[in-house]
Short mmCIF file of C-alpha atoms in Angstrom, two decimals:
data_model
loop_
_atom_site.label_atom_id
_atom_site.label_comp_id
_atom_site.label_asym_id
_atom_site.label_seq_id
_atom_site.Cartn_x
_atom_site.Cartn_y
_atom_site.Cartn_z
CA UNK A 1 -15.91 -18.61 3.16
CA UNK A 2 -12.93 -20.80 1.90
CA UNK A 3 -11.68 -18.81 -1.08
CA UNK A 4 -8.76 -21.23 -1.67
CA UNK A 5 -9.40 -24.92 -1.54
CA UNK A 6 -7.28 -27.93 -1.81
CA UNK A 7 -9.61 -30.78 -1.89
CA UNK A 8 -7.17 -33.63 -1.39
CA UNK A 9 -6.00 -33.81 2.12
CA UNK A 10 -3.31 -36.33 1.10
CA UNK A 11 -1.43 -37.90 -1.89
CA UNK A 12 0.76 -40.82 -2.11
CA UNK A 13 3.14 -41.27 -4.96
CA UNK A 14 6.08 -43.61 -5.78
CA UNK A 15 9.56 -42.20 -5.98
CA UNK A 16 10.42 -41.14 -9.55
CA UNK A 17 6.87 -40.69 -10.59
CA UNK A 18 4.99 -37.38 -11.01
CA UNK A 19 3.19 -35.69 -8.09
CA UNK A 20 0.20 -33.34 -9.07
CA UNK A 21 -1.29 -31.30 -6.48
CA UNK A 22 -4.41 -29.31 -7.11
CA UNK A 23 -5.87 -26.13 -5.88
CA UNK A 24 -9.17 -24.24 -6.70
CA UNK A 25 -10.01 -20.65 -5.97
CA UNK A 26 -13.27 -18.57 -5.95
CA UNK A 27 -12.08 -15.04 -5.96
CA UNK A 28 -11.57 -13.83 -9.50
CA UNK A 29 -9.59 -10.77 -8.11
CA UNK A 30 -6.69 -13.09 -7.11
CA UNK A 31 -3.86 -12.32 -9.40
CA UNK A 32 -0.94 -13.95 -7.85
CA UNK A 33 -0.46 -17.51 -6.67
CA UNK A 34 2.20 -19.28 -4.69
CA UNK A 35 3.03 -22.65 -3.45
CA UNK A 36 4.72 -23.31 -0.14
CA UNK A 37 6.04 -26.49 1.41
CA UNK A 38 6.00 -27.22 5.13
CA UNK A 39 7.65 -29.80 7.25
CA UNK A 40 6.48 -30.52 10.71
CA UNK A 41 7.48 -28.05 13.43
CA UNK A 42 8.85 -25.67 10.67
CA UNK A 43 7.48 -22.61 8.91
CA UNK A 44 6.28 -22.69 5.31
CA UNK A 45 9.06 -22.55 2.74
CA UNK A 46 8.33 -20.75 -0.60
CA UNK A 47 8.59 -23.04 -3.63
CA UNK A 48 7.25 -21.30 -6.77
CA UNK A 49 4.78 -18.65 -7.82
CA UNK A 50 2.88 -17.55 -10.82
CA UNK A 51 1.11 -14.31 -11.75
CA UNK A 52 -2.23 -14.25 -13.54
CA UNK A 53 -0.63 -13.01 -16.78
CA UNK A 54 1.04 -16.37 -17.25
CA UNK A 55 -0.39 -19.96 -17.49
CA UNK A 56 2.83 -21.74 -16.61
CA UNK A 57 5.97 -21.25 -14.65
CA UNK A 58 8.85 -23.76 -14.26
CA UNK A 59 11.56 -24.10 -11.81
CA UNK A 60 13.65 -27.26 -11.87
CA UNK A 61 11.53 -30.19 -10.93
CA UNK A 62 8.49 -27.89 -10.02
CA UNK A 63 6.06 -26.56 -12.51
CA UNK A 64 2.95 -24.56 -11.61
CA UNK A 65 -0.04 -24.34 -14.15
CA UNK A 66 -2.73 -21.79 -13.99
CA UNK A 67 -6.13 -22.17 -15.63
CA UNK A 68 -7.80 -18.81 -14.98
CA UNK A 69 -11.11 -19.74 -16.69
CA UNK A 70 -11.49 -22.75 -14.41
CA UNK A 71 -10.00 -20.93 -11.34
CA UNK A 72 -7.62 -23.83 -10.96
CA UNK A 73 -3.85 -24.20 -10.43
CA UNK A 74 -1.71 -27.18 -10.03
CA UNK A 75 1.85 -28.05 -8.92
CA UNK A 76 3.67 -30.75 -10.71
CA UNK A 77 6.70 -32.29 -9.19
CA UNK A 78 8.70 -34.58 -11.47
CA UNK A 79 10.57 -36.76 -10.61
CA UNK A 80 9.26 -37.00 -7.08
CA UNK A 81 11.77 -37.74 -4.33
CA UNK A 82 11.28 -39.00 -0.74
CA UNK A 83 12.49 -35.64 0.48
CA UNK A 84 9.47 -34.06 -1.06
CA UNK A 85 7.31 -35.57 1.46
CA UNK A 86 5.64 -32.66 3.28
CA UNK A 87 2.47 -30.58 3.46
CA UNK A 88 1.99 -28.32 0.49
CA UNK A 89 -0.03 -25.19 0.76
CA UNK A 90 -1.40 -23.24 -2.23
CA UNK A 91 -1.78 -19.46 -1.48
CA UNK A 92 -3.23 -16.48 -3.42
CA UNK A 93 -3.13 -12.72 -3.21
CA UNK A 94 -5.06 -9.92 -5.07
CA UNK A 95 -3.36 -6.53 -5.26
CA UNK A 96 -6.59 -4.61 -5.87
CA UNK A 97 -8.70 -6.39 -3.25
CA UNK A 98 -6.82 -8.07 -0.45
CA UNK A 99 -3.55 -6.21 -0.91
CA UNK A 100 -0.65 -8.03 0.44
CA UNK A 101 -2.31 -10.66 2.60
CA UNK A 102 -2.10 -14.31 1.44
CA UNK A 103 -4.97 -16.68 1.47
CA UNK A 104 -4.13 -20.15 2.06
CA UNK A 105 -5.71 -23.44 1.30
CA UNK A 106 -5.94 -26.25 3.88
CA UNK A 107 -2.94 -28.05 2.51
CA UNK A 108 -2.19 -31.48 0.95
CA UNK A 109 0.11 -33.95 2.67
CA UNK A 110 2.30 -35.60 -0.02
CA UNK A 111 3.95 -38.81 0.75
CA UNK A 112 6.67 -39.99 -1.69
CA UNK A 113 7.47 -43.73 -1.09
CA UNK A 114 10.96 -45.13 -1.91
CA UNK B 1 22.22 -14.82 6.29
CA UNK B 2 19.58 -15.23 8.90
CA UNK B 3 16.01 -15.74 7.86
CA UNK B 4 12.93 -14.63 9.70
CA UNK B 5 13.38 -15.35 13.48
CA UNK B 6 10.66 -16.09 15.90
CA UNK B 7 10.72 -16.63 19.61
CA UNK B 8 9.92 -18.21 21.67
CA UNK B 9 9.47 -21.47 19.58
CA UNK B 10 7.15 -22.89 22.15
CA UNK B 11 5.10 -20.98 24.80
CA UNK B 12 2.82 -22.41 27.44
CA UNK B 13 0.46 -20.25 29.26
CA UNK B 14 -2.48 -20.78 31.68
CA UNK B 15 -5.86 -19.30 30.90
CA UNK B 16 -6.07 -15.56 31.67
CA UNK B 17 -2.28 -14.97 31.19
CA UNK B 18 -0.60 -12.92 28.51
CA UNK B 19 1.37 -14.26 25.62
CA UNK B 20 3.95 -12.18 23.80
CA UNK B 21 5.25 -13.52 20.57
CA UNK B 22 8.27 -11.91 18.80
CA UNK B 23 9.43 -11.75 15.19
CA UNK B 24 12.47 -10.36 13.56
CA UNK B 25 12.13 -10.11 9.86
CA UNK B 26 14.73 -10.89 7.46
CA UNK B 27 17.60 -8.31 6.99
CA UNK B 28 16.43 -5.52 4.75
CA UNK B 29 12.71 -6.37 5.00
CA UNK B 30 10.36 -3.84 6.42
CA UNK B 31 7.06 -5.57 5.90
CA UNK B 32 5.78 -8.10 8.44
CA UNK B 33 2.73 -10.33 8.42
CA UNK B 34 1.41 -12.53 11.15
CA UNK B 35 -0.66 -15.73 10.47
CA UNK B 36 -2.31 -18.30 12.69
CA UNK B 37 -2.64 -22.03 12.04
CA UNK B 38 -5.15 -23.83 14.05
CA UNK B 39 -4.90 -27.63 14.26
CA UNK B 40 -5.80 -29.42 11.03
CA UNK B 41 -6.37 -26.08 9.23
CA UNK B 42 -4.42 -23.92 6.79
CA UNK B 43 -2.79 -20.54 7.78
CA UNK B 44 -5.07 -17.62 8.34
CA UNK B 45 -3.96 -14.00 7.89
CA UNK B 46 -4.12 -11.88 11.08
CA UNK B 47 -2.18 -8.59 10.53
CA UNK B 48 0.16 -6.73 8.19
CA UNK B 49 2.51 -4.12 9.55
CA UNK B 50 5.28 -1.81 8.35
CA UNK B 51 7.71 0.01 10.63
CA UNK B 52 5.63 1.88 13.10
CA UNK B 53 2.38 1.29 11.07
CA UNK B 54 -0.40 -1.18 11.05
CA UNK B 55 -1.49 -1.51 7.45
CA UNK B 56 -4.13 -4.22 7.59
CA UNK B 57 -5.52 -5.78 10.69
CA UNK B 58 -8.60 -7.14 9.15
CA UNK B 59 -7.75 -10.62 10.32
CA UNK B 60 -7.13 -9.86 13.92
CA UNK B 61 -9.69 -10.82 16.58
CA UNK B 62 -11.40 -7.57 17.71
CA UNK B 63 -10.47 -8.15 21.46
CA UNK B 64 -7.47 -9.36 23.32
CA UNK B 65 -5.04 -9.28 20.32
CA UNK B 66 -2.66 -6.50 19.35
CA UNK B 67 0.41 -6.27 17.19
CA UNK B 68 3.11 -3.75 16.77
CA UNK B 69 6.24 -3.22 14.72
CA UNK B 70 8.35 -0.49 16.41
CA UNK B 71 10.99 1.52 14.74
CA UNK B 72 13.68 -0.50 16.59
CA UNK B 73 13.31 -4.04 17.55
CA UNK B 74 11.18 -6.96 16.67
CA UNK B 75 7.43 -7.11 15.82
CA UNK B 76 5.34 -8.22 18.69
CA UNK B 77 2.06 -10.12 18.63
CA UNK B 78 0.35 -9.80 22.06
CA UNK B 79 -2.47 -11.81 23.34
CA UNK B 80 -4.06 -10.83 26.58
CA UNK B 81 -6.12 -13.03 28.79
CA UNK B 82 -5.50 -16.09 26.72
CA UNK B 83 -8.06 -18.84 26.34
CA UNK B 84 -7.80 -22.42 25.24
CA UNK B 85 -8.90 -21.55 21.81
CA UNK B 86 -5.92 -19.45 21.25
CA UNK B 87 -3.77 -22.53 21.16
CA UNK B 88 -2.26 -22.62 17.67
CA UNK B 89 0.96 -22.12 15.75
CA UNK B 90 1.62 -18.46 15.01
CA UNK B 91 3.77 -17.65 12.03
CA UNK B 92 5.49 -14.52 11.09
CA UNK B 93 6.43 -13.68 7.53
CA UNK B 94 8.44 -10.79 6.03
CA UNK B 95 8.78 -9.35 2.50
CA UNK B 96 11.04 -6.90 0.93
CA UNK B 97 8.26 -4.77 -0.53
CA UNK B 98 4.68 -4.71 -0.55
CA UNK B 99 3.91 -8.27 -1.27
CA UNK B 100 1.47 -8.55 -4.07
CA UNK B 101 4.22 -9.93 -6.42
CA UNK B 102 6.90 -10.60 -3.86
CA UNK B 103 7.00 -13.83 -1.97
CA UNK B 104 6.71 -13.71 1.84
CA UNK B 105 9.39 -15.62 3.83
CA UNK B 106 8.17 -17.39 6.93
CA UNK B 107 9.77 -17.92 10.33
CA UNK B 108 9.61 -21.30 12.19
CA UNK B 109 6.55 -20.24 14.12
CA UNK B 110 5.64 -19.98 17.85
CA UNK B 111 3.52 -22.93 19.10
CA UNK B 112 1.26 -21.50 21.91
CA UNK B 113 -0.33 -23.91 24.20
CA UNK B 114 -2.97 -22.64 26.62
CA UNK B 115 -3.63 -24.87 29.68
#
């Protein structure tokens, strides 16, 4: 029962262009969403989050969009840089159902080519 | 300004041995979470603890696995009688408060290999 899905295992983008990473969820009780970035042999690093009362949150080059009706969120990185190459995980939590636990997607490997 | 600390970073055990994984949360954080990442998969929640209390252990296997977060010292994830299927990366995260609207900060992980 994969409640958070990232359907693209990998994405390759040219430096300077936009990277768009997608995430879908099935549990309508999720009300907080996060994106983490992970380099090999390191722990996930928090990037950006959004609560369900918003549809957009922006932080520098990173913007997260939430479409509640479609149960879909996306992370936009613009402009993409080679240092952005990493695995990106989408995660979700729901205060009323799953409490504090995070439910993660499978991850998308982003490669930004110079 | 230390982040979440985990040790050891790498742990090799033979089948049937015990594995003990340690996690020290960020300074001021009293909420600890353990996640497991099997090869080619995402992170899966195992257990959520506060000091001296297990709050949610619904992701823990029913046997051989236990966790604690004592009043003093690090949180410990203990795996008894390890099997090859326990080989994975185990990540600890901490948060300042109950984490529905607070991000969890992750440690570097412990990579357990069972021979």
